[in-house]
PDB file of C-alpha atoms in Angstrom:
ATOM      1  CA  MET A1476     -46.316 -29.539  69.463  1.00 77.00           C
ATOM      2  CA  ASP A1477     -48.198 -29.727  72.746  1.00 88.00           C
ATOM      3  CA  ALA A1478     -50.066 -27.432  74.325  1.00 88.00           C
ATOM      4  CA  ARG A1479     -47.652 -26.466  76.731  1.00 90.00           C
ATOM      5  CA  ASP A1480     -45.319 -25.784  74.112  1.00 92.00           C
ATOM      6  CA  MET A1481     -47.840 -23.441  72.135  1.00 93.00           C
ATOM      7  CA  ILE A1482     -48.448 -21.500  74.819  1.00 94.00           C
ATOM      8  CA  ARG A1483     -44.632 -20.898  75.686  1.00 95.00           C
ATOM      9  CA  HIS A1484     -43.619 -19.845  72.697  1.00 95.00           C
ATOM     10  CA  PHE A1485     -47.300 -17.306  72.363  1.00 96.00           C
ATOM     11  CA  VAL A1486     -46.238 -16.027  75.496  1.00 96.00           C
ATOM     12  CA  GLU A1487     -42.157 -15.360  74.487  1.00 97.00           C
ATOM     13  CA  SER A1488     -43.656 -13.600  71.298  1.00 96.00           C
ATOM     14  CA  MET A1489     -45.703 -11.439  73.051  1.00 97.00           C
ATOM     15  CA  THR A1490     -43.271 -10.054  75.716  1.00 97.00           C
ATOM     16  CA  GLN A1491     -40.158 -10.330  73.526  1.00 97.00           C
ATOM     17  CA  LEU A1492     -42.636  -8.057  71.113  1.00 97.00           C
ATOM     18  CA  MET A1493     -43.461  -5.432  73.853  1.00 97.00           C
ATOM     19  CA  ALA A1494     -39.664  -5.492  74.795  1.00 97.00           C
ATOM     20  CA  VAL A1495     -38.764  -3.829  71.291  1.00 96.00           C
ATOM     21  CA  MET A1496     -42.097  -1.465  71.544  1.00 96.00           C
ATOM     22  CA  GLN A1497     -40.967  -0.326  74.843  1.00 97.00           C
ATOM     23  CA  ARG A1498     -37.893   0.429  73.520  1.00 96.00           C
ATOM     24  CA  GLU A1499     -38.531   2.237  70.435  1.00 94.00           C
ATOM     25  CA  ILE A1500     -40.855   4.340  72.819  1.00 94.00           C
ATOM     26  CA  ASP A1501     -38.069   5.360  75.036  1.00 94.00           C
ATOM     27  CA  LEU A1502     -36.121   6.191  71.369  1.00 92.00           C
ATOM     28  CA  VAL A1503     -38.716   8.157  70.871  1.00 90.00           C
ATOM     29  CA  LYS A1504     -38.698  10.220  73.812  1.00 91.00           C
ATOM     30  CA  GLN A1505     -35.410  10.596  73.707  1.00 92.00           C
ATOM     31  CA  LYS A1506     -35.533  11.758  69.767  1.00 88.00           C
ATOM     32  CA  SER A1507     -33.276   9.114  68.278  1.00 87.00           C
ATOM     33  CA  PHE A1508     -34.679   8.202  65.924  1.00 82.00           C
ATOM     34  CA  HIS A1509     -31.897   6.921  63.133  1.00 84.00           C
ATOM     35  CA  GLU A1510     -31.854   4.229  66.045  1.00 89.00           C
ATOM     36  CA  ILE A1511     -35.739   3.517  65.487  1.00 86.00           C
ATOM     37  CA  GLU A1512     -35.376   2.305  61.669  1.00 83.00           C
ATOM     38  CA  LYS A1513     -32.929   0.364  62.818  1.00 83.00           C
ATOM     39  CA  LEU A1514     -35.463  -1.577  65.259  1.00 90.00           C
ATOM     40  CA  GLN A1515     -38.270  -1.593  62.893  1.00 89.00           C
ATOM     41  CA  ARG A1516     -37.173  -4.869  60.654  1.00 90.00           C
ATOM     42  CA  HIS A1517     -36.514  -6.919  64.569  1.00 93.00           C
ATOM     43  CA  LYS A1518     -39.785  -5.085  65.341  1.00 95.00           C
ATOM     44  CA  SER A1519     -41.526  -6.630  62.069  1.00 94.00           C
ATOM     45  CA  GLN A1520     -40.611 -10.034  62.556  1.00 95.00           C
ATOM     46  CA  LEU A1521     -41.790 -10.540  66.351  1.00 96.00           C
ATOM     47  CA  SER A1522     -44.859  -8.997  64.916  1.00 96.00           C
ATOM     48  CA  LYS A1523     -44.722 -11.925  62.571  1.00 96.00           C
ATOM     49  CA  ALA A1524     -44.382 -14.567  65.131  1.00 96.00           C
ATOM     50  CA  TYR A1525     -46.353 -13.094  67.840  1.00 96.00           C
ATOM     51  CA  GLU A1526     -48.989 -13.063  65.132  1.00 96.00           C
ATOM     52  CA  THR A1527     -48.376 -17.129  64.509  1.00 95.00           C
ATOM     53  CA  HIS A1528     -48.193 -17.693  67.539  1.00 95.00           C
ATOM     54  CA  GLN A1529     -52.084 -16.236  68.412  1.00 94.00           C
ATOM     55  CA  ALA A1530     -53.560 -17.666  65.539  1.00 94.00           C
ATOM     56  CA  ARG A1531     -52.490 -20.912  65.983  1.00 92.00           C
ATOM     57  CA  LEU A1532     -54.379 -20.959  69.964  1.00 92.00           C
ATOM     58  CA  HIS A1533     -57.024 -19.397  68.391  1.00 91.00           C
ATOM     59  CA  GLN A1534     -57.123 -22.093  66.082  1.00 93.00           C
ATOM     60  CA  ASP A1535     -57.019 -24.439  69.245  1.00 90.00           C
ATOM     61  CA  ILE A1536     -58.096 -22.158  72.305  1.00 89.00           C
ATOM     62  CA  SER A1537     -59.069 -26.038  73.963  1.00 90.00           C
ATOM     63  CA  VAL A1538     -55.007 -25.547  74.691  1.00 89.00           C
ATOM     64  CA  LEU A1539     -55.414 -23.089  77.101  1.00 89.00           C
ATOM     65  CA  GLY A1540     -57.293 -25.836  79.441  1.00 89.00           C
ATOM     66  CA  ALA A1541     -53.645 -26.884  80.176  1.00 89.00           C
ATOM     67  CA  LEU A1542     -53.133 -23.950  82.418  1.00 91.00           C
ATOM     68  CA  ASP A1543     -54.064 -24.127  85.720  1.00 92.00           C
ATOM     69  CA  ALA A1544     -56.368 -21.025  87.172  1.00 93.00           C
ATOM     70  CA  ASP A1545     -52.506 -19.181  88.137  1.00 95.00           C
ATOM     71  CA  GLU A1546     -51.559 -19.394  85.189  1.00 94.00           C
ATOM     72  CA  ARG A1547     -54.742 -18.506  83.081  1.00 93.00           C
ATOM     73  CA  SER A1548     -54.415 -14.869  85.069  1.00 95.00           C
ATOM     74  CA  GLU A1549     -50.941 -14.295  84.677  1.00 96.00           C
ATOM     75  CA  LEU A1550     -51.440 -14.753  80.992  1.00 94.00           C
ATOM     76  CA  ARG A1551     -54.324 -12.582  81.440  1.00 94.00           C
ATOM     77  CA  GLU A1552     -52.303  -9.702  83.197  1.00 97.00           C
ATOM     78  CA  LEU A1553     -49.408 -10.016  80.337  1.00 96.00           C
ATOM     79  CA  TYR A1554     -51.784  -9.437  77.848  1.00 95.00           C
ATOM     80  CA  ALA A1555     -53.396  -6.514  79.633  1.00 96.00           C
ATOM     81  CA  ARG A1556     -49.769  -5.516  79.814  1.00 97.00           C
ATOM     82  CA  PHE A1557     -49.400  -6.026  76.246  1.00 96.00           C
ATOM     83  CA  ARG A1558     -52.121  -4.209  75.209  1.00 95.00           C
ATOM     84  CA  GLU A1559     -51.229  -0.763  77.532  1.00 96.00           C
ATOM     85  CA  THR A1560     -47.526  -1.288  75.569  1.00 96.00           C
ATOM     86  CA  LEU A1561     -49.002  -1.565  72.306  1.00 94.00           C
ATOM     87  CA  SER A1562     -50.942   1.256  72.780  1.00 93.00           C
ATOM     88  CA  GLU A1563     -48.753   3.383  74.661  1.00 93.00           C
ATOM     89  CA  ASN A1564     -46.002   2.670  71.554  1.00 93.00           C
ATOM     90  CA  MET A1565     -48.703   3.373  68.964  1.00 92.00           C
ATOM     91  CA  LEU A1566     -49.342   7.073  70.901  1.00 91.00           C
ATOM     92  CA  ALA A1567     -45.194   8.268  71.064  1.00 89.00           C
ATOM     93  CA  LEU A1568     -45.709   7.019  67.304  1.00 87.00           C
ATOM     94  CA  LYS A1569     -48.481   8.731  65.943  1.00 89.00           C
ATOM     95  CA  ALA A1570     -46.656  12.323  68.078  1.00 87.00           C
ATOM     96  CA  THR A1571     -44.010  11.588  66.067  1.00 85.00           C
ATOM     97  CA  GLN A1572     -45.870  11.190  62.316  1.00 86.00           C
ATOM     98  CA  ASP A1573     -48.067  14.551  63.790  1.00 87.00           C
ATOM     99  CA  ALA A1574     -44.549  16.535  64.592  1.00 85.00           C
ATOM    100  CA  THR A1575     -43.111  15.527  61.468  1.00 85.00           C
ATOM    101  CA  ASP A1576     -46.064  16.851  59.132  1.00 88.00           C
ATOM    102  CA  ARG A1577     -45.970  19.804  61.065  1.00 90.00           C
ATOM    103  CA  VAL A1578     -42.347  20.174  60.455  1.00 90.00           C
ATOM    104  CA  ILE A1579     -42.951  20.102  56.889  1.00 91.00           C
ATOM    105  CA  LYS A1580     -46.152  22.175  56.601  1.00 91.00           C
ATOM    106  CA  MET A1581     -44.078  24.990  57.981  1.00 91.00           C
ATOM    107  CA  ILE A1582     -41.211  24.542  55.878  1.00 92.00           C
ATOM    108  CA  ILE A1583     -43.870  24.216  52.910  1.00 90.00           C
ATOM    109  CA  GLY A1584     -45.486  27.473  54.015  1.00 88.00           C
ATOM    110  CA  GLY A1585     -41.778  29.746  54.647  1.00 89.00           C
ATOM    111  CA  VAL A1586     -41.316  28.187  50.981  1.00 90.00           C
ATOM    112  CA  LYS A1587     -44.677  29.763  49.619  1.00 88.00           C
ATOM    113  CA  LYS A1588     -44.376  32.686  51.382  1.00 88.00           C
ATOM    114  CA  ALA A1589     -40.513  33.076  49.635  1.00 89.00           C
ATOM    115  CA  ARG A1590     -41.890  32.410  46.374  1.00 87.00           C
ATOM    116  CA  GLY A1591     -44.611  35.686  47.169  1.00 86.00           C
ATOM    117  CA  ILE A1592     -47.342  32.922  47.095  1.00 84.00           C
ATOM    118  CA  THR A1593     -50.458  33.694  49.437  1.00 77.00           C
ATOM    119  CA  ALA A1594     -52.679  31.679  50.986  1.00 63.00           C
ATOM    120  CA  SER A1595     -55.429  33.220  49.205  1.00 60.00           C
ATOM    121  CA  ALA A1596     -53.945  31.741  45.570  1.00 55.00           C
ATOM    122  CA  PRO A1597     -55.848  30.357  44.066  1.00 56.00           C
ATOM    123  CA  SER A1598     -53.962  25.796  43.491  1.00 56.00           C
ATOM    124  CA  PRO A1599     -53.244  25.203  40.080  1.00 55.00           C
ATOM    125  CA  ILE A1600     -55.514  22.767  38.641  1.00 61.00           C
ATOM    126  CA  GLY A1601     -54.439  19.539  36.906  1.00 61.00           C
ATOM    127  CA  ARG A1602     -51.363  18.890  36.731  1.00 64.00           C
ATOM    128  CA  SER A1603     -48.250  20.754  38.788  1.00 62.00           C
ATOM    129  CA  PRO A1604     -46.191  22.849  36.878  1.00 59.00           C
ATOM    130  CA  SER A1605     -42.331  21.093  35.964  1.00 59.00           C
ATOM    131  CA  GLY A1606     -39.478  23.127  34.584  1.00 57.00           C
ATOM    132  CA  TYR A1607     -39.022  26.679  34.723  1.00 53.00           C
ATOM    133  CA  ALA A1608     -42.899  27.166  34.853  1.00 56.00           C
ATOM    134  CA  ALA A1609     -42.079  25.788  38.234  1.00 50.00           C
ATOM    135  CA  TYR A1610     -40.372  28.945  38.884  1.00 50.00           C
ATOM    136  CA  ALA A1611     -42.087  31.238  37.067  1.00 52.00           C
ATOM    137  CA  GLN A1612     -44.243  34.690  39.356  1.00 51.00           C
ATOM    138  CA  THR A1613     -47.794  33.936  40.700  1.00 49.00           C
ATOM    139  CA  GLY A1614     -49.896  36.963  39.906  1.00 45.00           C
ATOM    140  CA  GLY A1615     -50.116  39.385  36.924  1.00 44.00           C
ATOM    141  CA  GLY A1616     -46.929  41.233  36.085  1.00 43.00           C
ATOM    142  CA  GLY A1617     -43.677  39.720  34.821  1.00 43.00           C
ATOM    143  CA  GLY A1618     -43.025  36.594  32.965  1.00 42.00           C
ATOM    144  CA  VAL A1619     -42.684  34.712  29.770  1.00 40.00           C
ATOM    145  CA  VAL A1620     -45.057  36.290  27.125  1.00 39.00           C
ATOM    146  CA  GLY A1621     -43.496  35.140  23.774  1.00 41.00           C
ATOM    147  CA  LEU A1622     -39.979  33.228  21.952  1.00 40.00           C
ATOM    148  CA  ASP A1623     -38.074  34.768  19.496  1.00 43.00           C
ATOM    149  CA  ARG A1624     -37.768  30.878  17.151  1.00 41.00           C
ATOM    150  CA  THR A1625     -35.929  32.406  14.649  1.00 42.00           C
ATOM    151  CA  PHE A1626     -32.372  30.734  15.095  1.00 34.00           C
TER     152      PHE A1626
END
């Protein structure tokens, strides 16, 4: 593959990945999370292609010598836009993850409150209770003391 083709493939992979990341940002803003899931496979494939093309350029940096000053400047600008889009994408996804975590914590808090578990109640050490023990009341009072084993 000649120098210009290597650069062209690198630029194409970068611009395609930027477009997908921008689409993902837009979907996060629209709260279209089901569509984001569909986009993930394509984003992963483009990320791998970008990584491959970038590695090829790093292996033979002299390839960039095929570009004139204006082309190098354009490549630097494109790369700067790529880094901006990447940062914006990561921040958008992190904000979504944080919001999801807050909702899950609210649900857990509501379940604990409904079961009468207070924040000051010590958390059990060891394995979590399973079966009927998972539904037992915390604190004194109530609960099974013994079983009649005569069948």
